[in-house]
């Protein structure tokens, strides 16, 4: 019976559930699309086509599709979508319960138990979720093919993905939508069950008992955790700083949201002081409303703060990491020019010999890429693989030549020519698998050979350095032709003259010689295009969720402010002043939420940048100004338009009729 009452309640209070309906449709749509693409990516990654080698009782395939990049991005997008769905739906139900405390108190007064109230709230959630999840699945089926087509065109996936929807992932999305709605309602139903019968006699219960003991405990604990992680991050080093910064920002954000009713009144008053007097009566009213309506202000600040902080720190870390990698590669480079094949097929041995013997050339390094299977005695393996094993992209090269064109450091061992079964590895191998100089590493080549190689040296260099480096003799015919050669000039004839000599020696129709700065910039442009796709996948849907939450909360808030607006009209406040008041409220709340998010993102990126300085010759901090500015502008526009439109609908009714209207 109470579940049926919940369905009727949802129909009666439609404005209160508008945000939950929109969030559910969007969440199920995104989950359906990402689940379909992930299903296709996982099936392609398990492909067994191409050459294979057996190592340690496991068979490795050279041409198995490496879908880790796209699956990681899509999995993060699905997690963000699910998290934001729960947050928006739970926030909608919690705020609607706060607005209906007197109605719930009446139900308790006539004998409804706490469990029955919870059943009613769950009934409302099911009434919202069943049709909206179905609509989301239908939309997902329609938008999946063009979405996959766009991903294939952008090159985010190493192999083309099938451009079609699948029934299984859509059914999963439908079930996930129902589950997320129920979970969100369970959080809100606990508050509803605690409403007492005396609430029916209260005239204004919206801001009563906001800071419960549980909320205070969560706020204090997350604040302590965030401060601890942020203070530890600068000295954690590049290998360990990322989770500290990201989760530290998350913890501070959660703390700011839960403790909002405590500090937001004086903080919004502080932000409102500069425009308090110039705005006149409307400004004074806006500051008074925002500072006294603590629950409503907290509910509006929460989505702005959370999404801006989450998107800001994730994009900031990614962009700072990329910018630091480019700066470090440029700082470590001792070569002046790069030689590339004119036809894009690769550089043969004769061409490389001519380049190396050209006048003015001091050193030439031309890594020849290949794939090898590896297995160690320690470390962690993937699903179905021995510990510390996998397929890695290696390079056959002359190690002293690499050291001549790039500043690298021998962390263990020394830099010398690799002979026999000797190999060199990047320092990251030590962190991942515990491999050190002198250890033995089993390698499998995809011509069927398996060797037990000795780690001669562990190197620290830039991020372009291969993970595994072997001699050309050990690689045999498995290495592909080098795609480029980095050339260090002796400087005696000048760069332009030497470049011309290299071109003549190798043949103008054979090679293309470009300055290394231009070559690095071209490579960075490709990475930037892929980065923009990743940013759109991660930040786009999450931003829409935040805007839905802001608009939904404002619609609910103004449905309970009719008598307040009517009272202002009866006191003689003009309709223009009331419209300016609600617009200034939107501006003040946006400044507060975005300002707090900017503070947390700034703290996180500062700690992240400081930690990187210990491992890189050159670092660069990059703030996602464009994305953060877009989020701030979107929140301001949505909050202002929704507020002005909502108060406009209220002002069209006679004020005397609104005073006696039931909220």
XYZ file of C-alpha atoms in Angstrom:
663
model
C 0.000 0.000 0.000
C 2.792 2.461 0.887
C 4.566 1.659 -2.390
C 1.394 2.557 -4.275
C 1.193 5.755 -2.225
C 4.763 6.501 -3.325
C 3.704 6.232 -6.975
C 0.820 8.659 -6.368
C 3.147 10.991 -4.457
C 5.582 11.061 -7.372
C 2.761 11.983 -9.760
C 1.535 14.751 -7.427
C 4.977 16.282 -6.789
C 6.273 16.164 -10.359
C 8.512 19.268 -10.069
C 10.333 17.670 -7.129
C 11.402 14.680 -9.236
C 12.271 16.431 -12.505
C 15.999 16.357 -11.734
C 15.916 12.672 -10.774
C 14.076 11.769 -13.990
C 16.578 13.651 -16.183
C 19.558 12.189 -14.298
C 18.201 8.651 -14.588
C 17.643 8.952 -18.342
C 21.140 10.354 -18.887
C 22.800 7.875 -16.507
C 21.199 4.794 -18.065
C 21.989 6.108 -21.556
C 25.674 6.574 -20.718
C 25.929 3.235 -18.946
C 24.276 1.503 -21.915
C 26.633 3.119 -24.439
C 29.790 2.481 -22.404
C 28.746 -1.085 -21.571
C 28.213 -1.838 -25.268
C 31.595 -0.395 -26.260
C 33.377 -2.109 -23.357
C 31.836 -5.444 -24.326
C 33.122 -5.035 -27.882
C 36.559 -3.895 -26.687
C 36.958 -6.837 -24.303
C 36.006 -9.306 -27.022
C 38.563 -7.754 -29.383
C 41.281 -7.694 -26.717
C 40.924 -11.476 -26.299
C 41.581 -12.046 -30.011
C 44.105 -14.825 -30.624
C 45.049 -13.938 -34.199
C 48.686 -13.523 -35.303
C 52.028 -14.952 -34.252
C 52.290 -16.516 -30.818
C 54.910 -17.744 -28.396
C 54.610 -19.974 -25.326
C 56.408 -18.793 -22.241
C 56.068 -20.237 -18.763
C 53.150 -22.432 -19.790
C 51.137 -19.505 -21.194
C 50.668 -18.538 -24.853
C 51.109 -14.872 -25.797
C 49.831 -13.435 -29.079
C 51.748 -10.638 -30.749
C 48.787 -9.124 -32.564
C 46.266 -9.337 -29.727
C 44.560 -5.954 -29.620
C 45.749 -3.759 -26.757
C 42.477 -2.140 -25.708
C 43.670 -1.045 -22.274
C 43.570 2.667 -23.132
C 40.003 2.814 -24.381
C 38.682 0.372 -21.774
C 40.244 2.415 -18.966
C 38.715 5.662 -20.244
C 35.277 4.110 -20.777
C 35.350 2.343 -17.401
C 36.155 5.671 -15.720
C 33.304 7.281 -17.644
C 30.913 4.547 -16.493
C 32.049 4.933 -12.873
C 31.616 8.721 -13.029
C 28.177 8.281 -14.621
C 27.065 5.853 -11.926
C 28.450 8.037 -9.144
C 26.803 11.171 -10.482
C 23.496 9.329 -11.012
C 23.450 8.225 -7.379
C 24.487 11.696 -6.203
C 21.855 13.551 -8.228
C 19.025 11.100 -7.497
C 19.912 10.856 -3.816
C 20.191 14.635 -3.562
C 16.831 15.039 -5.286
C 15.095 12.624 -2.921
C 16.802 14.096 0.149
C 15.799 17.642 -0.763
C 12.247 16.583 -1.661
C 11.942 14.918 1.745
C 13.144 18.124 3.409
C 10.456 20.046 1.521
C 7.769 17.524 2.527
C 8.557 17.129 6.208
C 5.103 18.331 7.201
C 3.425 15.860 4.822
C 5.556 13.041 6.181
C 4.782 14.206 9.700
C 1.066 13.961 8.925
C 1.546 10.375 7.747
C 3.351 9.565 10.998
C 0.590 11.349 12.924
C -2.082 9.060 11.432
C -0.090 5.942 12.324
C 2.425 5.282 9.542
C 5.579 3.590 10.831
C 9.133 4.461 9.839
C 9.352 1.297 7.735
C 6.172 2.239 5.879
C 7.597 5.684 5.138
C 10.722 4.025 3.750
C 8.575 1.787 1.541
C 6.807 4.877 0.225
C 10.114 6.527 -0.700
C 11.307 3.320 -2.378
C 7.999 3.233 -4.276
C 8.721 6.742 -5.527
C 12.176 5.618 -6.671
C 10.787 2.616 -8.544
C 8.099 4.785 -10.140
C 10.834 7.105 -11.383
C 13.297 4.374 -12.410
C 11.130 1.889 -14.350
C 10.060 4.185 -17.218
C 13.175 6.398 -17.239
C 15.548 3.415 -17.391
C 13.611 2.075 -20.375
C 13.799 5.471 -22.095
C 17.548 5.589 -21.388
C 18.045 2.152 -22.985
C 16.139 3.213 -26.104
C 18.259 6.362 -26.408
C 21.435 4.304 -25.838
C 20.470 1.945 -28.667
C 20.026 4.941 -30.988
C 23.190 6.876 -30.081
C 25.620 3.943 -29.755
C 26.353 3.504 -33.517
C 27.231 7.181 -34.179
C 29.227 7.313 -30.922
C 31.319 4.285 -31.891
C 31.750 5.723 -35.387
C 33.128 8.937 -33.874
C 35.555 6.984 -31.647
C 36.785 4.966 -34.627
C 37.382 8.144 -36.629
C 39.301 9.770 -33.776
C 41.635 6.794 -33.464
C 41.055 6.246 -29.748
C 40.717 2.500 -30.367
C 43.664 0.663 -31.972
C 41.225 -1.392 -34.071
C 37.759 -0.429 -35.382
C 34.918 -1.278 -33.010
C 31.598 -2.677 -34.286
C 29.133 0.170 -34.814
C 26.006 -1.458 -33.426
C 24.097 -1.768 -30.164
C 23.854 -5.054 -28.274
C 20.956 -6.431 -26.220
C 23.066 -7.754 -23.337
C 24.737 -4.441 -22.386
C 21.404 -2.609 -22.688
C 19.751 -5.084 -20.300
C 22.688 -4.565 -17.954
C 22.174 -0.784 -18.177
C 18.468 -1.162 -17.385
C 19.204 -3.280 -14.308
C 21.977 -0.895 -13.242
C 19.569 2.032 -13.507
C 17.013 0.332 -11.273
C 19.716 -0.599 -8.777
C 21.180 2.925 -8.682
C 17.741 4.439 -8.107
C 16.994 2.051 -5.248
C 20.402 2.669 -3.656
C 19.903 6.423 -3.900
C 16.414 6.144 -2.406
C 17.689 3.969 0.463
C 20.009 6.791 1.516
C 17.158 9.307 1.488
C 14.589 6.951 3.030
C 16.577 6.772 6.257
C 16.040 10.498 6.750
C 12.367 10.166 5.846
C 11.859 7.368 8.375
C 13.227 9.607 11.149
C 10.602 12.327 10.577
C 8.508 12.644 13.757
C 4.751 13.281 13.968
C 5.410 16.706 15.540
C 6.833 17.879 12.185
C 3.228 18.198 10.969
C 2.725 21.101 13.393
C 5.824 23.051 12.327
C 5.506 25.942 9.915
C 9.152 26.034 8.762
C 11.109 22.848 9.173
C 13.364 23.108 6.166
C 16.528 23.999 8.050
C 15.837 21.986 11.198
C 18.375 19.420 12.326
C 20.643 19.733 9.273
C 23.942 18.735 10.866
C 23.311 15.283 12.252
C 26.003 13.402 14.175
C 26.630 11.099 11.226
C 27.039 14.024 8.851
C 29.443 15.747 11.221
C 31.489 12.558 11.612
C 31.753 12.043 7.832
C 32.738 15.676 7.317
C 35.455 15.670 9.983
C 36.914 12.302 8.912
C 37.053 13.210 5.226
C 38.549 16.596 6.084
C 41.311 14.905 8.096
C 41.914 12.362 5.318
C 42.060 15.091 2.661
C 44.510 17.236 4.645
C 46.721 14.196 5.308
C 46.855 13.151 1.645
C 47.411 16.688 0.375
C 50.254 17.322 2.846
C 51.900 13.987 1.946
C 51.621 14.407 -1.843
C 54.532 16.849 -2.491
C 57.085 14.386 -1.132
C 55.540 11.195 -2.502
C 57.386 11.169 -5.848
C 55.979 10.807 -9.350
C 55.182 7.094 -8.932
C 52.908 7.572 -5.899
C 51.546 11.112 -6.069
C 48.602 10.611 -8.455
C 46.250 8.678 -6.126
C 47.138 10.938 -3.204
C 46.262 14.084 -5.132
C 43.081 12.738 -6.746
C 41.643 11.056 -3.665
C 42.810 13.929 -1.463
C 40.797 16.325 -3.627
C 37.817 13.961 -3.492
C 38.046 13.799 0.306
C 38.203 17.582 0.673
C 35.236 17.909 -1.685
C 33.121 15.446 0.296
C 34.074 17.228 3.502
C 33.129 20.622 2.049
C 29.742 19.274 0.937
C 28.866 17.553 4.218
C 30.049 20.447 6.410
C 28.491 23.055 4.089
C 25.702 24.186 6.443
C 28.339 25.084 9.056
C 30.583 27.414 7.042
C 28.597 28.367 3.925
C 26.560 31.160 5.616
C 29.606 33.244 6.524
C 31.487 32.287 3.332
C 28.623 33.364 1.057
C 28.240 36.536 3.111
C 31.964 37.201 2.553
C 31.642 36.653 -1.209
C 28.523 38.811 -1.286
C 30.095 41.847 0.396
C 31.626 43.405 -2.770
C 28.233 43.564 -4.507
C 26.139 44.066 -1.387
C 25.792 47.850 -1.479
C 25.923 48.460 -5.280
C 23.074 46.018 -5.815
C 20.863 47.821 -3.308
C 17.796 46.080 -1.898
C 18.073 43.124 -4.281
C 21.663 42.483 -3.182
C 20.838 42.671 0.531
C 17.886 40.318 0.073
C 19.992 37.860 -1.964
C 22.710 37.703 0.708
C 20.105 37.284 3.451
C 18.298 34.464 1.614
C 21.483 32.556 0.747
C 22.941 32.825 4.246
C 19.759 31.853 6.117
C 18.571 28.994 3.861
C 21.453 26.722 4.739
C 20.033 23.474 3.382
C 19.022 24.985 0.059
C 22.383 26.723 -0.343
C 24.252 23.511 0.479
C 22.155 21.552 -2.016
C 22.961 24.070 -4.772
C 26.672 24.347 -3.971
C 27.151 20.547 -3.809
C 26.816 19.667 -7.537
C 28.799 22.721 -8.658
C 31.576 22.012 -6.199
C 31.731 18.244 -6.743
C 31.762 18.168 -10.535
C 34.156 21.099 -10.901
C 36.592 19.608 -8.386
C 36.399 16.089 -9.863
C 36.756 17.205 -13.481
C 39.352 19.838 -12.600
C 41.728 17.544 -10.710
C 41.428 14.623 -13.156
C 42.017 16.797 -16.211
C 44.645 18.874 -14.409
C 46.674 15.806 -13.447
C 46.409 14.393 -16.974
C 47.334 17.675 -18.667
C 50.154 18.438 -16.212
C 51.554 14.943 -16.710
C 51.528 15.361 -20.500
C 53.008 18.860 -20.336
C 55.739 17.686 -17.959
C 56.535 14.738 -20.234
C 56.955 17.088 -23.216
C 59.082 19.526 -21.220
C 61.243 16.708 -19.862
C 61.753 15.142 -23.306
C 62.854 18.510 -24.653
C 65.192 19.101 -21.708
C 66.770 15.642 -22.020
C 67.213 15.813 -25.772
C 70.790 16.310 -26.987
C 69.905 15.759 -30.636
C 69.118 18.647 -32.944
C 67.349 17.002 -35.891
C 65.238 13.952 -36.683
C 65.518 11.932 -39.875
C 62.298 10.309 -41.104
C 61.659 8.174 -44.221
C 60.033 10.163 -46.974
C 57.602 7.347 -47.801
C 56.823 6.476 -44.178
C 57.909 2.831 -44.525
C 61.000 2.872 -42.303
C 64.735 3.544 -42.469
C 66.911 0.742 -43.869
C 70.474 0.001 -42.767
C 72.067 1.635 -45.819
C 70.197 4.894 -45.249
C 71.175 4.924 -41.565
C 74.827 4.304 -42.522
C 74.764 7.277 -44.903
C 73.227 9.497 -42.233
C 75.814 8.432 -39.642
C 78.739 9.109 -42.011
C 77.454 12.473 -43.235
C 79.705 15.459 -42.391
C 78.849 17.177 -39.119
C 77.036 14.170 -37.585
C 78.223 13.200 -34.125
C 75.794 10.421 -33.147
C 72.703 8.691 -34.509
C 70.148 6.669 -32.540
C 67.482 4.728 -34.441
C 65.447 2.413 -32.163
C 63.860 -0.493 -34.043
C 60.542 -1.402 -32.359
C 59.398 -4.961 -31.694
C 57.109 -6.829 -29.336
C 58.360 -9.393 -26.845
C 56.668 -11.582 -24.272
C 58.260 -11.445 -20.838
C 57.984 -13.316 -17.568
C 59.634 -12.611 -14.222
C 59.823 -14.472 -10.979
C 58.032 -11.748 -9.031
C 55.453 -9.041 -9.567
C 51.816 -9.119 -10.490
C 50.389 -10.665 -13.655
C 47.151 -10.068 -15.429
C 44.081 -12.344 -15.413
C 45.011 -15.832 -16.563
C 48.731 -15.024 -16.787
C 51.697 -15.961 -14.615
C 52.834 -13.295 -12.133
C 54.945 -10.519 -13.650
C 54.286 -11.392 -17.289
C 52.829 -9.886 -20.434
C 53.626 -8.506 -23.877
C 55.762 -5.366 -23.999
C 56.873 -3.021 -26.762
C 60.665 -3.213 -26.804
C 63.349 -1.712 -29.039
C 66.551 -2.978 -30.601
C 69.127 -0.205 -30.348
C 72.687 0.872 -29.689
C 72.658 1.922 -26.025
C 75.708 4.278 -26.145
C 74.183 5.973 -29.206
C 70.923 6.483 -27.295
C 72.878 8.009 -24.415
C 74.604 10.333 -26.889
C 71.339 11.847 -28.184
C 69.358 11.753 -24.936
C 70.260 12.467 -21.319
C 69.743 9.153 -19.537
C 71.050 7.973 -16.195
C 72.114 4.483 -15.145
C 70.278 3.855 -11.874
C 71.829 0.377 -11.639
C 74.717 -0.950 -13.707
C 76.399 1.197 -16.358
C 75.700 2.427 -19.861
C 77.585 0.257 -22.355
C 76.921 -1.708 -25.535
C 74.542 -4.612 -25.029
C 76.052 -7.957 -25.980
C 74.772 -11.520 -26.076
C 71.701 -11.957 -23.905
C 72.089 -8.625 -22.076
C 69.144 -6.227 -21.909
C 68.426 -2.838 -20.370
C 65.145 -1.851 -18.736
C 63.496 1.367 -17.614
C 63.386 2.220 -13.937
C 59.629 1.656 -13.915
C 60.277 -2.054 -14.258
C 61.804 -2.013 -10.786
C 58.668 -0.436 -9.335
C 56.280 -2.774 -11.184
C 58.024 -6.149 -10.992
C 60.947 -5.765 -8.599
C 63.508 -6.504 -11.337
C 67.069 -5.226 -10.683
C 70.392 -5.248 -12.486
C 71.810 -8.779 -12.548
C 68.380 -10.449 -12.439
C 67.273 -12.886 -15.123
C 64.258 -12.127 -17.289
C 62.667 -14.670 -19.642
C 61.878 -13.241 -23.081
C 59.796 -14.801 -25.834
C 60.115 -13.682 -29.458
C 57.305 -14.240 -31.899
C 59.456 -16.354 -34.198
C 59.271 -19.071 -31.540
C 62.531 -18.308 -29.729
C 62.698 -18.043 -25.940
C 65.777 -16.758 -24.138
C 66.736 -16.048 -20.571
C 68.252 -12.567 -20.629
C 70.332 -10.778 -18.024
C 69.396 -7.273 -16.931
C 72.652 -5.367 -17.477
C 71.437 -1.932 -16.472
C 68.411 -0.051 -15.177
C 67.973 3.343 -16.847
C 66.160 6.536 -15.942
C 65.146 8.716 -18.886
C 62.178 10.435 -20.458
C 58.821 8.814 -21.118
C 59.665 8.061 -24.766
C 62.387 5.589 -23.775
C 61.370 1.928 -24.427
C 60.560 -0.296 -21.470
C 62.900 -3.042 -22.675
C 66.056 -2.433 -24.744
C 67.948 -5.251 -26.457
C 70.767 -5.530 -28.983
C 69.951 -5.801 -32.712
C 71.683 -9.200 -32.766
C 69.331 -10.584 -30.100
C 66.267 -9.156 -31.863
C 67.130 -10.825 -35.153
C 64.573 -10.242 -37.876
C 61.752 -9.572 -35.382
C 62.489 -5.834 -35.154
C 60.717 -3.541 -37.580
C 62.573 -0.886 -39.551
C 63.167 2.255 -37.446
C 60.474 4.873 -37.985
C 62.911 7.712 -37.240
C 66.480 8.464 -36.250
C 67.544 11.167 -33.805
C 70.758 12.867 -34.872
C 73.186 14.809 -32.706
C 75.335 17.292 -34.611
C 78.869 18.310 -33.703
C 78.057 21.982 -34.285
C 81.144 22.751 -36.379
C 79.252 23.550 -39.597
C 75.984 24.911 -38.246
C 72.651 23.105 -38.050
C 71.302 24.277 -41.408
C 74.441 23.327 -43.323
C 74.677 19.940 -41.653
C 70.995 19.258 -42.276
C 71.538 19.916 -45.977
C 74.533 17.587 -45.977
C 72.506 14.812 -44.312
C 69.758 15.210 -46.896
C 72.260 15.005 -49.768
C 74.054 12.008 -48.259
C 70.881 9.974 -47.654
C 69.059 11.185 -50.754
C 66.437 13.963 -50.864
C 63.840 11.489 -52.148
C 64.649 9.012 -49.380
C 64.522 10.957 -46.118
C 63.026 14.076 -44.598
C 65.145 15.984 -42.041
C 63.276 18.177 -39.538
C 64.324 20.038 -36.378
C 63.626 17.992 -33.280
C 61.466 20.762 -31.791
C 59.106 20.555 -34.804
C 59.059 16.779 -34.600
C 58.181 16.887 -30.901
C 55.456 19.446 -31.586
C 53.906 17.242 -34.284
C 53.865 14.290 -31.887
C 52.345 16.511 -29.178
C 49.571 17.595 -31.565
C 48.521 13.977 -32.073
C 48.506 13.426 -28.318
C 46.502 16.614 -27.802
C 43.801 15.438 -30.221
C 43.465 12.156 -28.347
C 43.479 14.065 -25.062
C 40.551 16.194 -26.223
C 38.566 13.024 -26.943
C 39.355 11.673 -23.469
C 38.400 15.007 -21.895
C 35.075 14.977 -23.719
C 34.318 11.390 -22.653
C 35.136 12.039 -19.001
C 34.040 15.637 -18.499
C 31.111 15.975 -20.906
C 28.569 13.616 -19.310
C 29.641 14.550 -15.785
C 29.118 18.224 -16.559
C 25.611 17.552 -17.856
C 24.842 15.703 -14.617
C 25.948 18.728 -12.611
C 23.774 21.088 -14.639
C 20.795 18.741 -14.223
C 21.379 18.682 -10.466
C 21.569 22.480 -10.289
C 18.409 22.971 -12.360
C 16.491 20.243 -10.489
C 17.416 21.619 -7.075
C 16.352 25.133 -8.077
C 13.006 23.918 -9.444
C 12.358 22.087 -6.174
C 13.495 25.057 -4.111
C 11.205 27.545 -5.862
C 8.253 25.185 -5.515
C 8.590 25.801 -1.767
C 9.247 29.563 -1.935
C 5.873 30.726 -3.236
C 4.702 32.262 0.034
C 8.130 33.833 0.558
C 7.944 35.536 -2.860
C 4.328 36.541 -2.257
C 5.289 38.099 1.072
C 7.949 40.230 -0.613
C 5.425 41.426 -3.190
C 2.887 42.330 -0.471
C 5.613 44.260 1.390
C 6.129 46.432 -1.677
C 9.207 44.889 -3.286
C 8.972 45.298 -7.061
C 8.949 42.305 -9.380
C 12.122 43.622 -11.020
C 13.913 43.667 -7.658
C 12.761 40.110 -6.950
C 14.086 38.923 -10.310
C 17.410 40.671 -9.627
C 17.455 39.091 -6.178
C 17.170 35.502 -7.475
C 19.739 36.226 -10.227
C 22.170 37.519 -7.592
C 21.455 34.425 -5.473
C 22.473 32.246 -8.449
C 25.636 34.312 -8.954
C 26.578 34.127 -5.282
C 26.045 30.370 -5.022
C 28.007 29.770 -8.246
C 30.935 31.884 -7.060
C 31.001 29.984 -3.779
C 30.896 26.501 -5.333
C 33.361 27.227 -8.146
C 35.660 29.117 -5.784
C 35.907 26.195 -3.364
C 36.484 23.763 -6.238
C 39.205 26.011 -7.646
C 40.904 26.092 -4.236
C 40.954 22.284 -3.967
C 42.120 21.820 -7.564
C 44.856 24.395 -7.040
C 46.080 22.647 -3.892
C 46.085 19.284 -5.659
C 47.931 20.461 -8.769
C 50.497 22.347 -6.699
C 51.287 19.178 -4.732
C 51.344 17.103 -7.914
C 53.706 19.515 -9.660
C 56.016 19.622 -6.643
C 56.217 15.819 -6.541
C 57.107 15.632 -10.249
C 60.114 17.906 -9.813
C 62.089 15.136 -8.129
C 61.891 12.773 -11.126
C 61.971 15.084 -14.161
C 64.617 17.490 -15.442
C 61.911 19.947 -16.450
C 58.292 20.196 -15.318
C 55.257 22.212 -16.371
C 51.963 22.743 -14.583
C 48.873 23.043 -16.759
C 45.468 24.060 -15.410
C 42.362 23.167 -17.463
C 41.207 26.784 -17.588
C 38.967 26.302 -20.605
C 37.125 23.322 -19.105
C 36.787 24.924 -15.663
C 35.618 28.176 -17.213
C 33.059 26.311 -19.291
C 31.751 24.524 -16.202
C 31.545 27.780 -14.239
C 29.756 29.521 -17.094
C 27.369 26.617 -17.592
C 26.478 26.482 -13.895
C 25.929 30.254 -13.811
C 23.745 30.266 -16.923
C 21.640 27.292 -15.842
C 21.164 28.569 -12.287
C 20.311 32.103 -13.417
C 17.907 31.076 -16.186
C 16.196 28.468 -13.983
C 15.862 30.895 -11.065
C 14.488 33.762 -13.133
C 12.100 31.469 -15.029
C 10.857 29.826 -11.819
C 10.265 33.088 -9.996
C 8.604 34.488 -13.126
C 6.013 31.708 -13.053
C 5.356 32.473 -9.403
C 5.000 36.215 -9.981
C 2.346 35.665 -12.640
C -0.085 34.513 -9.939
C -1.777 36.939 -7.523
C 0.284 37.394 -4.371
C -2.731 37.124 -2.048
C -3.546 33.714 -3.539
C 0.032 32.482 -3.029
C 0.073 33.423 0.663
C -2.573 30.831 1.469
C -1.305 28.248 -1.001
C -0.324 24.868 0.372
C 3.424 24.264 -0.240
